[in-house]
Short mmCIF file of N, CA and C in Angstrom, two decimals:
data_model
loop_
_atom_site.label_atom_id
_atom_site.label_comp_id
_atom_site.label_asym_id
_atom_site.label_seq_id
_atom_site.Cartn_x
_atom_site.Cartn_y
_atom_site.Cartn_z
N MET A 1 146.86 -194.92 96.00
CA MET A 1 146.65 -194.05 94.85
C MET A 1 145.15 -193.84 94.65
N GLU A 2 144.78 -192.62 94.35
CA GLU A 2 143.39 -192.25 94.23
C GLU A 2 142.86 -192.53 92.82
N LYS A 3 141.58 -192.92 92.72
CA LYS A 3 140.92 -193.12 91.43
C LYS A 3 139.59 -192.39 91.45
N LYS A 4 139.33 -191.60 90.41
CA LYS A 4 138.04 -190.91 90.27
C LYS A 4 137.49 -191.25 88.90
N ARG A 5 136.18 -191.33 88.81
CA ARG A 5 135.53 -191.65 87.53
C ARG A 5 134.59 -190.53 87.14
N PHE A 6 134.50 -190.32 85.83
CA PHE A 6 133.51 -189.43 85.23
C PHE A 6 132.77 -190.30 84.22
N GLY A 7 131.56 -190.74 84.58
CA GLY A 7 130.88 -191.74 83.76
C GLY A 7 131.72 -192.99 83.78
N SER A 8 132.07 -193.50 82.61
CA SER A 8 132.90 -194.71 82.54
C SER A 8 134.38 -194.38 82.43
N LYS A 9 134.70 -193.09 82.32
CA LYS A 9 136.10 -192.70 82.14
C LYS A 9 136.75 -192.37 83.49
N LEU A 10 137.99 -192.79 83.63
CA LEU A 10 138.78 -192.35 84.76
C LEU A 10 139.08 -190.87 84.62
N LYS A 11 139.12 -190.16 85.71
CA LYS A 11 139.34 -188.72 85.70
C LYS A 11 140.63 -188.41 86.46
N MET A 12 141.43 -187.52 85.90
CA MET A 12 142.64 -187.11 86.60
C MET A 12 142.25 -186.39 87.88
N VAL A 13 142.91 -186.75 88.96
CA VAL A 13 142.71 -186.11 90.25
C VAL A 13 143.33 -184.72 90.21
N GLY A 14 142.64 -183.74 90.76
CA GLY A 14 143.15 -182.37 90.78
C GLY A 14 144.47 -182.26 91.53
N LEU A 15 145.25 -181.30 91.13
CA LEU A 15 146.55 -181.08 91.75
C LEU A 15 146.42 -180.08 92.90
N ASN A 16 147.14 -180.34 93.96
CA ASN A 16 147.22 -179.38 95.06
C ASN A 16 148.24 -178.31 94.70
N LYS A 17 148.24 -177.22 95.46
CA LYS A 17 149.21 -176.15 95.24
C LYS A 17 150.62 -176.72 95.28
N GLY A 18 151.44 -176.33 94.31
CA GLY A 18 152.83 -176.74 94.27
C GLY A 18 153.07 -178.12 93.64
N GLN A 19 152.02 -178.78 93.15
CA GLN A 19 152.19 -180.10 92.55
C GLN A 19 152.18 -180.00 91.02
N GLN A 20 152.65 -181.07 90.38
CA GLN A 20 152.57 -181.13 88.92
C GLN A 20 152.36 -182.57 88.47
N ALA A 21 151.84 -182.70 87.26
CA ALA A 21 151.62 -184.00 86.62
C ALA A 21 152.20 -183.92 85.22
N ARG A 22 152.59 -185.07 84.67
CA ARG A 22 153.10 -185.15 83.30
C ARG A 22 152.12 -185.96 82.48
N VAL A 23 151.72 -185.45 81.31
CA VAL A 23 150.69 -186.09 80.50
C VAL A 23 151.03 -186.07 79.03
N LEU A 24 150.35 -186.94 78.28
CA LEU A 24 150.24 -186.86 76.83
C LEU A 24 148.81 -186.42 76.54
N MET A 25 148.63 -185.45 75.66
CA MET A 25 147.29 -184.99 75.30
C MET A 25 146.88 -185.66 73.99
N HIS A 26 145.63 -186.15 73.95
CA HIS A 26 145.15 -186.87 72.77
C HIS A 26 144.06 -186.14 72.00
N THR A 27 143.36 -185.22 72.64
CA THR A 27 142.26 -184.52 71.98
C THR A 27 142.35 -183.02 72.26
N LEU A 28 141.66 -182.26 71.44
CA LEU A 28 141.49 -180.84 71.75
C LEU A 28 140.48 -180.72 72.89
N PRO A 29 140.57 -179.67 73.68
CA PRO A 29 139.60 -179.50 74.76
C PRO A 29 138.19 -179.33 74.20
N LYS A 30 137.22 -179.88 74.92
CA LYS A 30 135.82 -179.67 74.54
C LYS A 30 135.05 -179.26 75.78
N GLU A 31 134.01 -178.45 75.58
CA GLU A 31 133.17 -178.01 76.69
C GLU A 31 132.30 -179.17 77.15
N VAL A 32 132.16 -179.30 78.47
CA VAL A 32 131.22 -180.26 79.04
C VAL A 32 130.43 -179.55 80.13
N GLU A 33 129.15 -179.89 80.20
CA GLU A 33 128.29 -179.31 81.23
C GLU A 33 128.42 -180.13 82.50
N THR A 34 128.35 -179.45 83.62
CA THR A 34 128.41 -180.10 84.91
C THR A 34 127.06 -179.97 85.61
N THR A 35 126.89 -180.70 86.68
CA THR A 35 125.67 -180.59 87.49
C THR A 35 125.85 -179.56 88.60
N PHE A 36 127.01 -178.93 88.63
CA PHE A 36 127.30 -177.94 89.67
C PHE A 36 127.79 -176.64 89.03
N GLU A 37 127.81 -175.59 89.80
CA GLU A 37 128.21 -174.29 89.30
C GLU A 37 129.73 -174.19 89.22
N THR A 38 130.22 -173.79 88.04
CA THR A 38 131.65 -173.57 87.85
C THR A 38 131.97 -172.08 87.69
N GLY A 39 130.94 -171.29 87.38
CA GLY A 39 131.16 -169.87 87.13
C GLY A 39 131.45 -169.57 85.67
N TYR A 40 131.41 -170.59 84.81
CA TYR A 40 131.75 -170.39 83.40
C TYR A 40 130.63 -170.89 82.50
N GLY A 41 130.43 -170.18 81.37
CA GLY A 41 129.39 -170.54 80.42
C GLY A 41 128.10 -169.81 80.72
N PRO A 42 127.14 -169.87 79.79
CA PRO A 42 125.88 -169.14 79.95
C PRO A 42 125.08 -169.56 81.18
N ASP A 43 125.18 -170.83 81.56
CA ASP A 43 124.47 -171.31 82.75
C ASP A 43 125.42 -171.54 83.93
N ASN A 44 126.63 -171.01 83.82
CA ASN A 44 127.64 -171.12 84.89
C ASN A 44 127.95 -172.55 85.28
N ASN A 45 127.93 -173.47 84.30
CA ASN A 45 128.18 -174.88 84.63
C ASN A 45 129.08 -175.59 83.62
N LEU A 46 129.99 -174.85 82.99
CA LEU A 46 130.88 -175.46 82.00
C LEU A 46 132.28 -175.71 82.58
N LYS A 47 132.88 -176.78 82.12
CA LYS A 47 134.30 -177.03 82.30
C LYS A 47 134.80 -177.62 80.99
N TRP A 48 136.10 -177.87 80.89
CA TRP A 48 136.69 -178.35 79.65
C TRP A 48 137.36 -179.69 79.90
N GLU A 49 137.27 -180.58 78.90
CA GLU A 49 137.75 -181.94 79.05
C GLU A 49 138.71 -182.29 77.91
N ILE A 50 139.81 -182.95 78.28
CA ILE A 50 140.81 -183.40 77.32
C ILE A 50 141.13 -184.86 77.63
N ASP A 51 141.13 -185.70 76.60
CA ASP A 51 141.57 -187.09 76.78
C ASP A 51 143.09 -187.09 76.89
N ILE A 52 143.59 -187.74 77.92
CA ILE A 52 145.04 -187.75 78.19
C ILE A 52 145.51 -189.15 78.55
N THR A 53 146.81 -189.33 78.48
CA THR A 53 147.48 -190.43 79.15
C THR A 53 148.27 -189.79 80.27
N LEU A 54 147.94 -190.15 81.48
CA LEU A 54 148.65 -189.64 82.65
C LEU A 54 149.93 -190.45 82.80
N LEU A 55 151.07 -189.77 82.78
CA LEU A 55 152.37 -190.43 82.89
C LEU A 55 152.91 -190.40 84.32
N GLU A 56 152.74 -189.26 84.98
CA GLU A 56 153.19 -189.10 86.36
C GLU A 56 152.22 -188.18 87.09
N HIS A 57 151.95 -188.51 88.35
CA HIS A 57 151.05 -187.72 89.18
C HIS A 57 151.41 -188.00 90.64
N PRO A 58 151.36 -186.99 91.50
CA PRO A 58 151.77 -187.23 92.89
C PRO A 58 150.85 -188.17 93.69
N THR A 59 149.59 -188.33 93.28
CA THR A 59 148.67 -189.16 94.07
C THR A 59 147.87 -190.16 93.25
N GLN A 60 148.17 -190.29 91.97
CA GLN A 60 147.35 -191.14 91.10
C GLN A 60 148.21 -191.99 90.20
N GLU A 61 147.74 -193.20 89.93
CA GLU A 61 148.46 -194.10 89.03
C GLU A 61 148.34 -193.62 87.59
N ALA A 62 149.35 -193.94 86.80
CA ALA A 62 149.36 -193.58 85.38
C ALA A 62 148.29 -194.36 84.64
N GLY A 63 147.86 -193.82 83.49
CA GLY A 63 146.89 -194.51 82.65
C GLY A 63 146.11 -193.54 81.78
N ASP A 64 145.24 -194.10 80.94
CA ASP A 64 144.40 -193.29 80.06
C ASP A 64 143.20 -192.79 80.85
N MET A 65 142.88 -191.50 80.66
CA MET A 65 141.79 -190.87 81.41
C MET A 65 141.46 -189.52 80.80
N VAL A 66 140.60 -188.76 81.46
CA VAL A 66 140.28 -187.41 81.04
C VAL A 66 140.78 -186.43 82.09
N TRP A 67 141.16 -185.25 81.60
CA TRP A 67 141.48 -184.13 82.48
C TRP A 67 140.35 -183.15 82.31
N GLN A 68 139.61 -182.89 83.38
CA GLN A 68 138.54 -181.91 83.36
C GLN A 68 138.99 -180.72 84.17
N THR A 69 138.81 -179.53 83.59
CA THR A 69 139.38 -178.34 84.22
C THR A 69 138.61 -177.09 83.85
N THR A 70 138.73 -176.10 84.70
CA THR A 70 138.29 -174.74 84.37
C THR A 70 139.51 -173.81 84.32
N ALA A 71 140.70 -174.39 84.26
CA ALA A 71 141.94 -173.61 84.28
C ALA A 71 141.96 -172.59 83.15
N ASN A 72 142.39 -171.39 83.49
CA ASN A 72 142.50 -170.30 82.53
C ASN A 72 143.32 -170.69 81.31
N VAL A 73 144.39 -171.45 81.50
CA VAL A 73 145.26 -171.82 80.37
C VAL A 73 144.48 -172.61 79.31
N ILE A 74 143.52 -173.41 79.70
CA ILE A 74 142.70 -174.16 78.74
C ILE A 74 141.50 -173.32 78.33
N ARG A 75 140.75 -172.85 79.31
CA ARG A 75 139.48 -172.12 79.08
C ARG A 75 139.68 -170.89 78.20
N ASP A 76 140.71 -170.13 78.45
CA ASP A 76 140.93 -168.89 77.70
C ASP A 76 142.01 -169.02 76.64
N GLU A 77 143.18 -169.46 77.01
CA GLU A 77 144.31 -169.42 76.09
C GLU A 77 144.21 -170.47 74.99
N ILE A 78 144.07 -171.74 75.34
CA ILE A 78 144.00 -172.80 74.32
C ILE A 78 142.72 -172.68 73.51
N MET A 79 141.58 -172.44 74.18
CA MET A 79 140.31 -172.31 73.44
C MET A 79 140.35 -171.09 72.51
N TYR A 80 141.02 -170.02 72.90
CA TYR A 80 141.17 -168.86 72.03
C TYR A 80 141.92 -169.26 70.75
N LEU A 81 143.02 -170.00 70.92
CA LEU A 81 143.79 -170.44 69.75
C LEU A 81 142.97 -171.36 68.85
N ILE A 82 142.17 -172.25 69.46
CA ILE A 82 141.32 -173.16 68.69
C ILE A 82 140.29 -172.37 67.90
N LYS A 83 139.65 -171.41 68.53
CA LYS A 83 138.63 -170.60 67.84
C LYS A 83 139.24 -169.74 66.75
N LYS A 84 140.49 -169.34 66.92
CA LYS A 84 141.19 -168.52 65.93
C LYS A 84 141.60 -169.35 64.71
N CYS A 85 141.82 -170.66 64.90
CA CYS A 85 142.22 -171.55 63.81
C CYS A 85 141.10 -171.73 62.80
N LYS A 86 141.46 -171.81 61.56
CA LYS A 86 140.50 -172.22 60.54
C LYS A 86 140.33 -173.74 60.66
N ASP A 87 139.18 -174.25 60.23
CA ASP A 87 138.90 -175.68 60.36
C ASP A 87 140.02 -176.55 59.81
N LYS A 88 140.60 -176.15 58.68
CA LYS A 88 141.65 -176.96 58.07
C LYS A 88 142.95 -176.93 58.89
N GLU A 89 143.10 -175.94 59.81
CA GLU A 89 144.31 -175.85 60.64
C GLU A 89 144.19 -176.67 61.93
N LEU A 90 142.97 -177.06 62.32
CA LEU A 90 142.77 -177.77 63.58
C LEU A 90 143.54 -179.09 63.67
N PRO A 91 143.57 -179.90 62.59
CA PRO A 91 144.36 -181.14 62.69
C PRO A 91 145.84 -180.88 63.00
N ASN A 92 146.41 -179.81 62.45
CA ASN A 92 147.80 -179.48 62.73
C ASN A 92 147.98 -179.00 64.16
N PHE A 93 147.00 -178.23 64.67
CA PHE A 93 147.05 -177.78 66.05
C PHE A 93 147.00 -178.98 67.00
N LEU A 94 146.13 -179.94 66.69
CA LEU A 94 146.04 -181.15 67.49
C LEU A 94 147.35 -181.94 67.43
N LYS A 95 147.94 -182.05 66.23
CA LYS A 95 149.23 -182.75 66.09
C LYS A 95 150.29 -182.11 66.97
N ASP A 96 150.29 -180.77 67.03
CA ASP A 96 151.25 -180.07 67.88
C ASP A 96 151.05 -180.44 69.34
N LEU A 97 149.79 -180.48 69.80
CA LEU A 97 149.52 -180.87 71.19
C LEU A 97 149.95 -182.31 71.46
N GLN A 98 149.75 -183.17 70.47
CA GLN A 98 150.06 -184.60 70.64
C GLN A 98 151.54 -184.92 70.47
N SER A 99 152.31 -183.99 69.97
CA SER A 99 153.69 -184.28 69.58
C SER A 99 154.68 -184.34 70.74
N CYS A 100 154.24 -184.00 71.94
CA CYS A 100 155.19 -183.98 73.05
C CYS A 100 154.46 -184.28 74.37
N GLU A 101 155.25 -184.41 75.41
CA GLU A 101 154.68 -184.54 76.75
C GLU A 101 154.48 -183.14 77.32
N TRP A 102 153.53 -183.02 78.25
CA TRP A 102 153.20 -181.75 78.88
C TRP A 102 153.24 -181.89 80.39
N ASN A 103 153.76 -180.90 81.06
CA ASN A 103 153.61 -180.80 82.51
C ASN A 103 152.41 -179.92 82.79
N ILE A 104 151.52 -180.40 83.63
CA ILE A 104 150.43 -179.58 84.17
C ILE A 104 150.91 -179.17 85.55
N ILE A 105 151.02 -177.88 85.77
CA ILE A 105 151.65 -177.37 86.99
C ILE A 105 150.66 -176.51 87.77
N SER A 106 150.54 -176.81 89.05
CA SER A 106 149.77 -175.96 89.96
C SER A 106 150.79 -175.17 90.78
N ASP A 107 150.80 -173.85 90.60
CA ASP A 107 151.81 -173.06 91.32
C ASP A 107 151.43 -172.94 92.80
N ASN A 108 152.20 -172.21 93.54
CA ASN A 108 151.97 -172.10 94.99
C ASN A 108 150.68 -171.36 95.34
N ASN A 109 150.06 -170.72 94.34
CA ASN A 109 148.75 -170.08 94.55
C ASN A 109 147.61 -170.93 94.01
N GLY A 110 147.93 -172.09 93.40
CA GLY A 110 146.91 -172.96 92.83
C GLY A 110 146.56 -172.65 91.39
N ARG A 111 147.26 -171.70 90.77
CA ARG A 111 147.02 -171.37 89.37
C ARG A 111 147.64 -172.46 88.49
N ILE A 112 146.87 -172.95 87.53
CA ILE A 112 147.30 -174.04 86.64
C ILE A 112 147.93 -173.50 85.37
N SER A 113 149.07 -174.07 85.00
CA SER A 113 149.70 -173.75 83.72
C SER A 113 150.15 -175.06 83.10
N ILE A 114 150.46 -175.01 81.82
CA ILE A 114 151.03 -176.17 81.15
C ILE A 114 152.33 -175.76 80.49
N GLU A 115 153.26 -176.71 80.46
CA GLU A 115 154.52 -176.44 79.76
C GLU A 115 154.95 -177.68 79.00
N GLU A 116 155.47 -177.44 77.83
CA GLU A 116 155.98 -178.53 77.00
C GLU A 116 157.22 -179.11 77.64
N VAL A 117 157.31 -180.44 77.66
CA VAL A 117 158.48 -181.10 78.25
C VAL A 117 159.51 -181.32 77.16
#
């Protein structure tokens, strides 16, 4: 089983085409700067990070870690909903994310989606 670290935090290993992982989400996504080009953000070096508990993964052991991604579903769709929320609505949005398990799915083209389990 593979292990990757981001600072002191374990990092979820990326999914190959056609794979999926099951997770619990603990935080709203936040922007993090990278030392490499991602193509996103004013300096083209942003990705998004969510604290998760990994429940199932094809190549990695379960445990608490971060999911770092540039996936459209997080970068555009979830962040759009977060920005649309009023500050007082954010705790409820987070509760909704935390209330269930999620499948992170890489389709046969490598596009990432999430679905409530």
